[in-house]
Coordinates of C-alpha atoms and ligand atoms in Angstrom, one line a residue:
M1 CA 58.4 -76.4 -29.0
S2 CA 62.0 -77.4 -28.6
A3 CA 64.6 -75.0 -30.2
A4 CA 65.7 -77.7 -32.7
R5 CA 62.2 -78.2 -34.2
L6 CA 61.2 -76.2 -37.2
P7 CA 57.6 -74.9 -37.3
V8 CA 56.2 -76.3 -40.5
F9 CA 53.0 -75.3 -42.2
V10 CA 51.9 -77.4 -45.2
D11 CA 49.3 -76.8 -47.9
V12 CA 48.3 -80.1 -49.6
D13 CA 45.7 -81.6 -52.0
T14 CA 46.0 -85.1 -50.5
G15 CA 46.6 -87.1 -52.9
V16 CA 48.8 -90.2 -52.7
D17 CA 52.1 -88.4 -52.8
D18 CA 50.9 -85.6 -50.5
A19 CA 50.1 -88.4 -48.0
M20 CA 53.6 -89.7 -48.3
A21 CA 54.8 -86.1 -47.7
L22 CA 52.8 -85.8 -44.5
A23 CA 54.2 -89.1 -43.3
Y24 CA 57.7 -87.8 -43.9
L25 CA 57.0 -84.7 -41.9
F26 CA 55.5 -86.7 -39.0
G27 CA 58.6 -88.9 -39.1
S28 CA 61.0 -85.9 -39.0
P29 CA 62.3 -85.2 -35.5
D30 CA 63.4 -81.7 -36.7
A31 CA 59.8 -80.7 -37.8
E32 CA 56.8 -79.6 -35.8
V33 CA 53.7 -79.5 -38.1
I34 CA 51.8 -76.5 -36.8
G35 CA 49.0 -76.6 -39.4
I36 CA 47.7 -78.2 -42.5
A37 CA 45.8 -76.3 -45.2
S38 CA 43.5 -78.4 -47.4
T39 CA 43.4 -77.3 -51.0
A40 CA 41.1 -78.5 -53.8
G41 CA 43.2 -80.3 -56.5
N42 CA 43.7 -84.0 -56.8
V43 CA 40.2 -84.4 -55.3
D44 CA 37.7 -81.9 -54.1
V45 CA 38.4 -79.9 -51.0
H46 CA 36.0 -81.8 -48.8
Q47 CA 37.7 -85.1 -49.6
V48 CA 41.1 -83.5 -49.1
C49 CA 40.0 -82.4 -45.6
E50 CA 38.8 -86.0 -44.9
N51 CA 42.0 -87.4 -46.1
N52 CA 44.1 -85.1 -44.0
L53 CA 42.1 -85.7 -40.8
G54 CA 42.0 -89.5 -41.5
L55 CA 45.8 -89.6 -42.0
L56 CA 46.4 -87.6 -38.8
Q57 CA 44.1 -90.1 -37.0
L58 CA 46.0 -93.0 -38.4
C59 CA 49.3 -91.5 -37.4
G60 CA 48.2 -90.5 -33.9
R61 CA 48.6 -86.8 -34.7
S62 CA 45.0 -85.7 -34.4
G63 CA 46.0 -82.5 -32.5
V64 CA 47.4 -80.9 -35.7
P65 CA 44.9 -78.2 -36.9
V66 CA 43.5 -78.9 -40.4
S67 CA 41.7 -76.1 -42.3
K68 CA 39.5 -76.2 -45.3
G69 CA 40.3 -74.2 -48.3
A70 CA 38.4 -72.7 -51.2
E71 CA 36.1 -75.0 -53.2
A72 CA 37.5 -73.8 -56.5
P73 CA 40.5 -72.1 -58.1
L74 CA 40.6 -68.3 -58.2
S75 CA 38.9 -68.0 -61.6
A76 CA 39.0 -71.3 -63.4
P77 CA 36.6 -74.2 -62.8
L78 CA 38.0 -77.0 -60.6
R79 CA 39.6 -80.0 -62.2
T80 CA 40.4 -83.1 -60.1
A81 CA 42.6 -86.1 -60.8
E82 CA 40.8 -89.3 -59.6
D83 CA 42.4 -91.1 -62.5
T84 CA 45.8 -90.5 -60.9
H85 CA 45.0 -90.7 -57.2
G86 CA 41.9 -92.9 -56.9
P87 CA 38.3 -92.0 -56.3
Q88 CA 39.0 -90.6 -52.8
G89 CA 42.5 -89.5 -53.5
L90 CA 44.4 -92.3 -51.7
G91 CA 44.3 -95.0 -54.3
Y92 CA 42.9 -98.2 -52.9
A93 CA 43.6 -97.2 -49.3
R94 CA 41.0 -96.6 -46.6
L95 CA 41.6 -94.3 -43.7
P96 CA 40.1 -94.4 -40.2
A97 CA 37.1 -92.1 -39.6
P98 CA 38.5 -89.0 -38.0
T99 CA 37.4 -87.8 -34.6
A100 CA 39.0 -84.4 -34.9
E101 CA 37.2 -81.5 -36.6
L102 CA 38.3 -78.8 -39.0
T103 CA 39.3 -75.4 -37.7
A104 CA 36.7 -72.7 -37.5
Y105 CA 38.9 -70.5 -39.8
D106 CA 39.7 -71.3 -43.4
A107 CA 42.9 -72.3 -45.0
A108 CA 43.9 -68.8 -46.2
Q109 CA 43.4 -67.6 -42.6
A110 CA 45.4 -70.5 -41.4
W111 CA 48.3 -69.4 -43.6
V112 CA 48.1 -65.9 -42.2
R113 CA 47.9 -67.1 -38.6
A114 CA 50.8 -69.4 -39.0
A115 CA 53.0 -66.7 -40.6
R116 CA 52.1 -64.1 -37.9
A117 CA 52.6 -66.6 -35.1
H118 CA 56.1 -67.5 -36.3
P119 CA 57.5 -64.4 -38.0
G120 CA 60.8 -65.1 -39.7
E121 CA 60.7 -68.7 -38.6
L122 CA 58.0 -70.5 -40.5
I123 CA 58.9 -73.2 -42.9
A124 CA 56.1 -73.3 -45.5
V125 CA 55.4 -76.0 -48.1
A126 CA 52.8 -76.1 -50.8
T127 CA 52.2 -79.3 -52.7
G128 CA 48.9 -78.6 -54.3
P129 CA 47.4 -75.7 -56.4
L130 CA 48.3 -72.3 -54.9
T131 CA 44.7 -71.1 -54.5
N132 CA 44.8 -70.7 -50.7
L133 CA 48.3 -69.2 -50.6
A134 CA 47.2 -66.6 -53.1
L135 CA 44.2 -65.8 -51.0
A136 CA 46.4 -65.6 -47.9
V137 CA 48.7 -63.1 -49.6
R138 CA 45.8 -61.0 -50.7
A139 CA 44.7 -60.9 -47.0
E140 CA 48.2 -60.3 -45.6
P141 CA 50.5 -58.8 -48.2
A142 CA 53.4 -59.0 -45.8
L143 CA 53.2 -62.8 -45.7
P144 CA 56.1 -63.4 -48.1
R145 CA 58.4 -61.4 -45.7
L146 CA 57.0 -63.2 -42.6
V147 CA 57.9 -66.8 -43.7
R148 CA 61.5 -68.0 -43.4
R149 CA 61.3 -70.4 -46.3
L150 CA 58.7 -71.4 -48.9
V151 CA 59.0 -74.5 -51.0
I152 CA 56.5 -75.1 -53.9
M153 CA 56.1 -78.3 -55.8
G154 CA 54.8 -77.0 -59.1
G155 CA 55.7 -76.3 -62.7
A156 CA 58.0 -77.9 -65.2
F157 CA 61.1 -76.0 -66.3
D158 CA 62.4 -76.7 -69.8
Y159 CA 60.5 -80.0 -69.4
R160 CA 57.2 -81.4 -70.7
G161 CA 54.1 -81.1 -68.6
N162 CA 52.0 -83.9 -67.0
T163 CA 48.6 -82.2 -67.5
T164 CA 49.0 -80.6 -70.9
P165 CA 52.0 -80.9 -73.1
V166 CA 53.6 -78.0 -71.3
A167 CA 51.8 -77.6 -67.9
E168 CA 52.3 -79.4 -64.6
W169 CA 49.2 -80.3 -62.5
N170 CA 49.4 -77.9 -59.5
V171 CA 50.0 -74.9 -61.7
S172 CA 47.6 -76.0 -64.3
V173 CA 44.7 -76.3 -61.9
D174 CA 45.0 -72.7 -60.7
P175 CA 47.4 -70.7 -63.0
E176 CA 46.2 -67.4 -61.8
A177 CA 47.0 -68.3 -58.2
A178 CA 50.5 -69.5 -59.1
A179 CA 51.1 -66.2 -61.0
E180 CA 50.0 -64.2 -58.0
V181 CA 52.2 -66.2 -55.6
F182 CA 55.3 -65.9 -57.9
A183 CA 54.7 -62.1 -58.2
A184 CA 54.1 -61.7 -54.4
F185 CA 57.2 -63.6 -53.4
S186 CA 59.5 -61.5 -55.6
D187 CA 59.6 -59.2 -52.5
A188 CA 60.5 -62.0 -50.1
D189 CA 63.8 -61.9 -48.2
E190 CA 64.4 -65.5 -49.2
L191 CA 63.2 -66.5 -52.7
P192 CA 60.8 -69.5 -52.8
I193 CA 62.3 -72.8 -53.8
V194 CA 60.3 -74.2 -56.7
L195 CA 60.5 -77.9 -57.6
G196 CA 59.1 -78.7 -60.9
L197 CA 58.6 -82.0 -62.8
N198 CA 62.1 -81.6 -64.3
L199 CA 63.4 -82.4 -60.8
T200 CA 60.7 -84.3 -59.0
E201 CA 60.4 -87.0 -61.7
N202 CA 63.9 -88.1 -60.7
I203 CA 62.3 -89.3 -57.5
M204 CA 61.0 -92.7 -58.6
L205 CA 59.6 -95.0 -55.9
T206 CA 59.9 -98.6 -57.0
P207 CA 58.4 -101.8 -55.4
E208 CA 61.9 -102.5 -54.1
L209 CA 62.1 -99.2 -52.3
L210 CA 58.6 -99.5 -50.9
G211 CA 59.6 -103.0 -49.7
A212 CA 62.7 -101.4 -48.0
L213 CA 60.3 -99.0 -46.3
A214 CA 58.2 -101.9 -45.0
D215 CA 61.3 -103.7 -43.8
T216 CA 62.5 -100.6 -41.9
A217 CA 59.0 -100.3 -40.3
G218 CA 59.5 -103.9 -39.0
S219 CA 56.5 -104.9 -41.2
P220 CA 58.0 -106.9 -44.1
S221 CA 55.6 -107.7 -46.9
R222 CA 55.8 -109.2 -50.4
P223 CA 56.9 -106.4 -52.8
L224 CA 54.1 -105.1 -55.1
S225 CA 54.3 -106.4 -58.6
E226 CA 52.8 -105.4 -61.9
H227 CA 51.7 -109.0 -62.2
D228 CA 49.5 -108.8 -59.0
D229 CA 45.8 -108.5 -59.4
R230 CA 44.8 -104.9 -59.8
G231 CA 43.7 -103.5 -56.4
A232 CA 45.1 -106.4 -54.4
A233 CA 45.0 -105.4 -50.7
S234 CA 48.2 -105.0 -48.7
A235 CA 48.8 -107.8 -46.1
A236 CA 51.2 -105.5 -44.1
A237 CA 50.6 -105.7 -40.4
N238 CA 51.7 -102.1 -39.8
P239 CA 48.7 -99.8 -40.3
L240 CA 50.6 -97.0 -41.9
I241 CA 52.6 -99.3 -44.2
R242 CA 49.3 -101.0 -45.2
V243 CA 47.7 -97.6 -46.1
L244 CA 50.8 -96.5 -48.0
E245 CA 51.0 -99.8 -49.9
D246 CA 47.3 -99.7 -50.9
A247 CA 47.7 -96.1 -52.0
M248 CA 50.9 -96.7 -53.9
R249 CA 49.5 -99.7 -55.7
F250 CA 47.0 -97.4 -57.4
Y251 CA 49.7 -94.8 -58.1
F252 CA 52.1 -97.5 -59.5
E253 CA 49.2 -98.8 -61.8
F254 CA 48.6 -95.2 -63.0
H255 CA 52.2 -94.6 -63.9
H256 CA 52.4 -98.1 -65.5
D257 CA 49.4 -97.3 -67.7
C258 CA 51.0 -94.0 -68.7
G259 CA 54.0 -96.0 -70.0
E260 CA 56.4 -94.9 -67.2
G261 CA 56.9 -98.3 -65.7
Y262 CA 55.6 -99.9 -62.5
L263 CA 56.8 -97.1 -60.2
A264 CA 55.7 -93.7 -59.0
H265 CA 57.1 -90.2 -58.8
L266 CA 57.2 -88.8 -55.3
H267 CA 56.9 -85.2 -56.1
D268 CA 55.5 -83.9 -52.8
P269 CA 57.8 -85.9 -50.4
L270 CA 60.8 -84.3 -52.1
A271 CA 59.3 -80.8 -51.5
V272 CA 58.8 -81.4 -47.8
A273 CA 62.3 -82.9 -47.5
V274 CA 63.8 -79.9 -49.2
A275 CA 61.8 -77.6 -46.9
L276 CA 63.6 -79.1 -43.9
D277 CA 66.9 -79.4 -45.7
P278 CA 67.4 -77.3 -48.9
E279 CA 70.9 -78.9 -49.3
L280 CA 69.1 -81.9 -50.8
V281 CA 68.8 -80.0 -54.1
R282 CA 70.8 -77.6 -56.2
C283 CA 68.9 -74.6 -57.4
R284 CA 69.4 -71.8 -59.9
P285 CA 67.7 -68.3 -59.4
A286 CA 65.6 -67.0 -62.3
P287 CA 62.6 -64.8 -63.0
V288 CA 59.6 -67.2 -63.2
D289 CA 56.1 -66.5 -64.6
V290 CA 53.0 -68.4 -65.6
E291 CA 51.4 -68.4 -69.0
L292 CA 47.7 -67.3 -68.4
T293 CA 46.4 -66.6 -71.9
G294 CA 48.1 -69.0 -74.3
T295 CA 45.5 -71.1 -76.2
L296 CA 47.9 -74.1 -76.1
T297 CA 50.2 -73.2 -73.3
R298 CA 48.0 -71.9 -70.4
G299 CA 49.6 -73.0 -67.1
M300 CA 53.1 -73.3 -68.5
T301 CA 55.8 -72.1 -66.2
I302 CA 58.5 -70.1 -67.8
A303 CA 62.0 -69.4 -66.4
D304 CA 63.8 -66.5 -68.0
W305 CA 67.3 -68.0 -67.6
S306 CA 68.9 -65.5 -69.9
G307 CA 67.4 -62.3 -68.3
R308 CA 65.5 -61.3 -71.5
W309 CA 62.6 -59.9 -69.5
G310 CA 64.9 -57.6 -67.5
R311 CA 63.2 -58.8 -64.2
K312 CA 65.0 -59.8 -61.1
P313 CA 64.8 -63.5 -60.1
N314 CA 61.8 -64.4 -58.0
A315 CA 62.4 -68.1 -57.5
L316 CA 65.1 -70.6 -56.9
I317 CA 64.4 -73.4 -59.3
G318 CA 65.5 -76.9 -58.4
V319 CA 67.8 -78.2 -61.2
D320 CA 69.6 -81.2 -59.6
V321 CA 68.9 -83.8 -56.9
D322 CA 70.5 -87.0 -55.7
P323 CA 67.5 -89.5 -55.5
T324 CA 69.5 -92.0 -53.4
A325 CA 70.2 -89.4 -50.7
F326 CA 66.5 -88.5 -50.7
F327 CA 65.3 -92.1 -50.5
D328 CA 67.8 -93.0 -47.7
R329 CA 66.3 -90.3 -45.6
F330 CA 62.7 -91.0 -46.6
I331 CA 62.9 -94.7 -45.7
A332 CA 64.7 -94.0 -42.5
R333 CA 62.3 -91.4 -41.3
V334 CA 58.9 -92.8 -42.5
G335 CA 60.1 -96.4 -41.5
A336 CA 61.0 -95.4 -38.0
F337 CA 57.8 -93.4 -37.6
A338 CA 55.6 -96.3 -38.8
R339 CA 57.5 -98.8 -36.5
Q340 CA 56.4 -97.0 -33.4
L341 CA 52.7 -96.8 -34.3
P342 CA 50.4 -99.2 -32.5
Y343 CA 49.0 -102.1 -34.6
S344 CA 45.3 -102.2 -35.2
Ligands
BDR1 C1 51.7 -82.8 -58.5 O1 50.3 -83.1 -58.9 C2 49.7 -83.9 -58.0 O2 48.9 -84.8 -58.7 C3 50.7 -84.5 -57.1 O3 50.1 -84.6 -55.8 C4 51.8 -83.4 -57.1 O4 51.6 -82.5 -56.1 C5 52.6 -83.3 -59.5 O5 52.4 -82.7 -60.7
CA2 CA1 49.9 -82.7 -54.4

């Protein structure tokens, strides 16, 4: 691995925006994806594995190890989000059948192996529920001190939830895991960067921006429109742009039906971009914890901005982002990556 490339380990519940995040990593010359943990969340863990392997196949990266995670959260029953991400997690898109297989070790072990193999260097990102990371920390309590940086997409700080009135999806699916991870990383040399909905909902992908991505990939196509037939297939010649357009159409339709407009929030791509370059966001340190017992508020993330708990900060919470700077980088990287893929 060249000195300039950062070893990146990513834990995903792929998922439309997780797939976009993986494409961003593949298109980042400063990143070397050394492993992918598949976590149950947007769809069940078997489907997440299929999606990760299929996306790697599509992107010509089938050498990246993919590990299967736990079937269910630490103690809660699994909930999935096919309404948001489609029946197989990638909207209307279909991925090639993968030829690569899963690792013989599970996702929690994959976390531990990655951290031990790159002590003090590993850039870690979690864009799904934190089940496997929590299991990894149980297996290797030193893990928070082995990773150089952890970025978590999860929570909602002083902001409404997207799953309950107060809880964000990734934390809401496995609140116990999130609480364990936040507690464990209070000992880390570098506090984890936590990007909640208050920040990630500023990252709004529109049909125009998706069109700019297709143009950069050298595969121009007619911008998606809310007036199109539902599920209309992408005519893009480029295989990655085709998959991303078919996936995003479903995600746009979901956001539209929720009254948010014909657009989509790219939560997870922001998280991977920040993992490679934390300067993309402004953060504030605070003690963070997760509500586990509230009858109305289970899964809520609470930041104690005013120090009333008397605890030291255990997270850097994203509070400001420049969406234009993010999208310029996203379109440049994913567009250039898609452009060099062979057409099929
Ligand atoms: C998070 O929930 C999932 O549906 C998305 O992939 C993202 O990671 C946003 O709340
Ligand atoms: Ca996700």
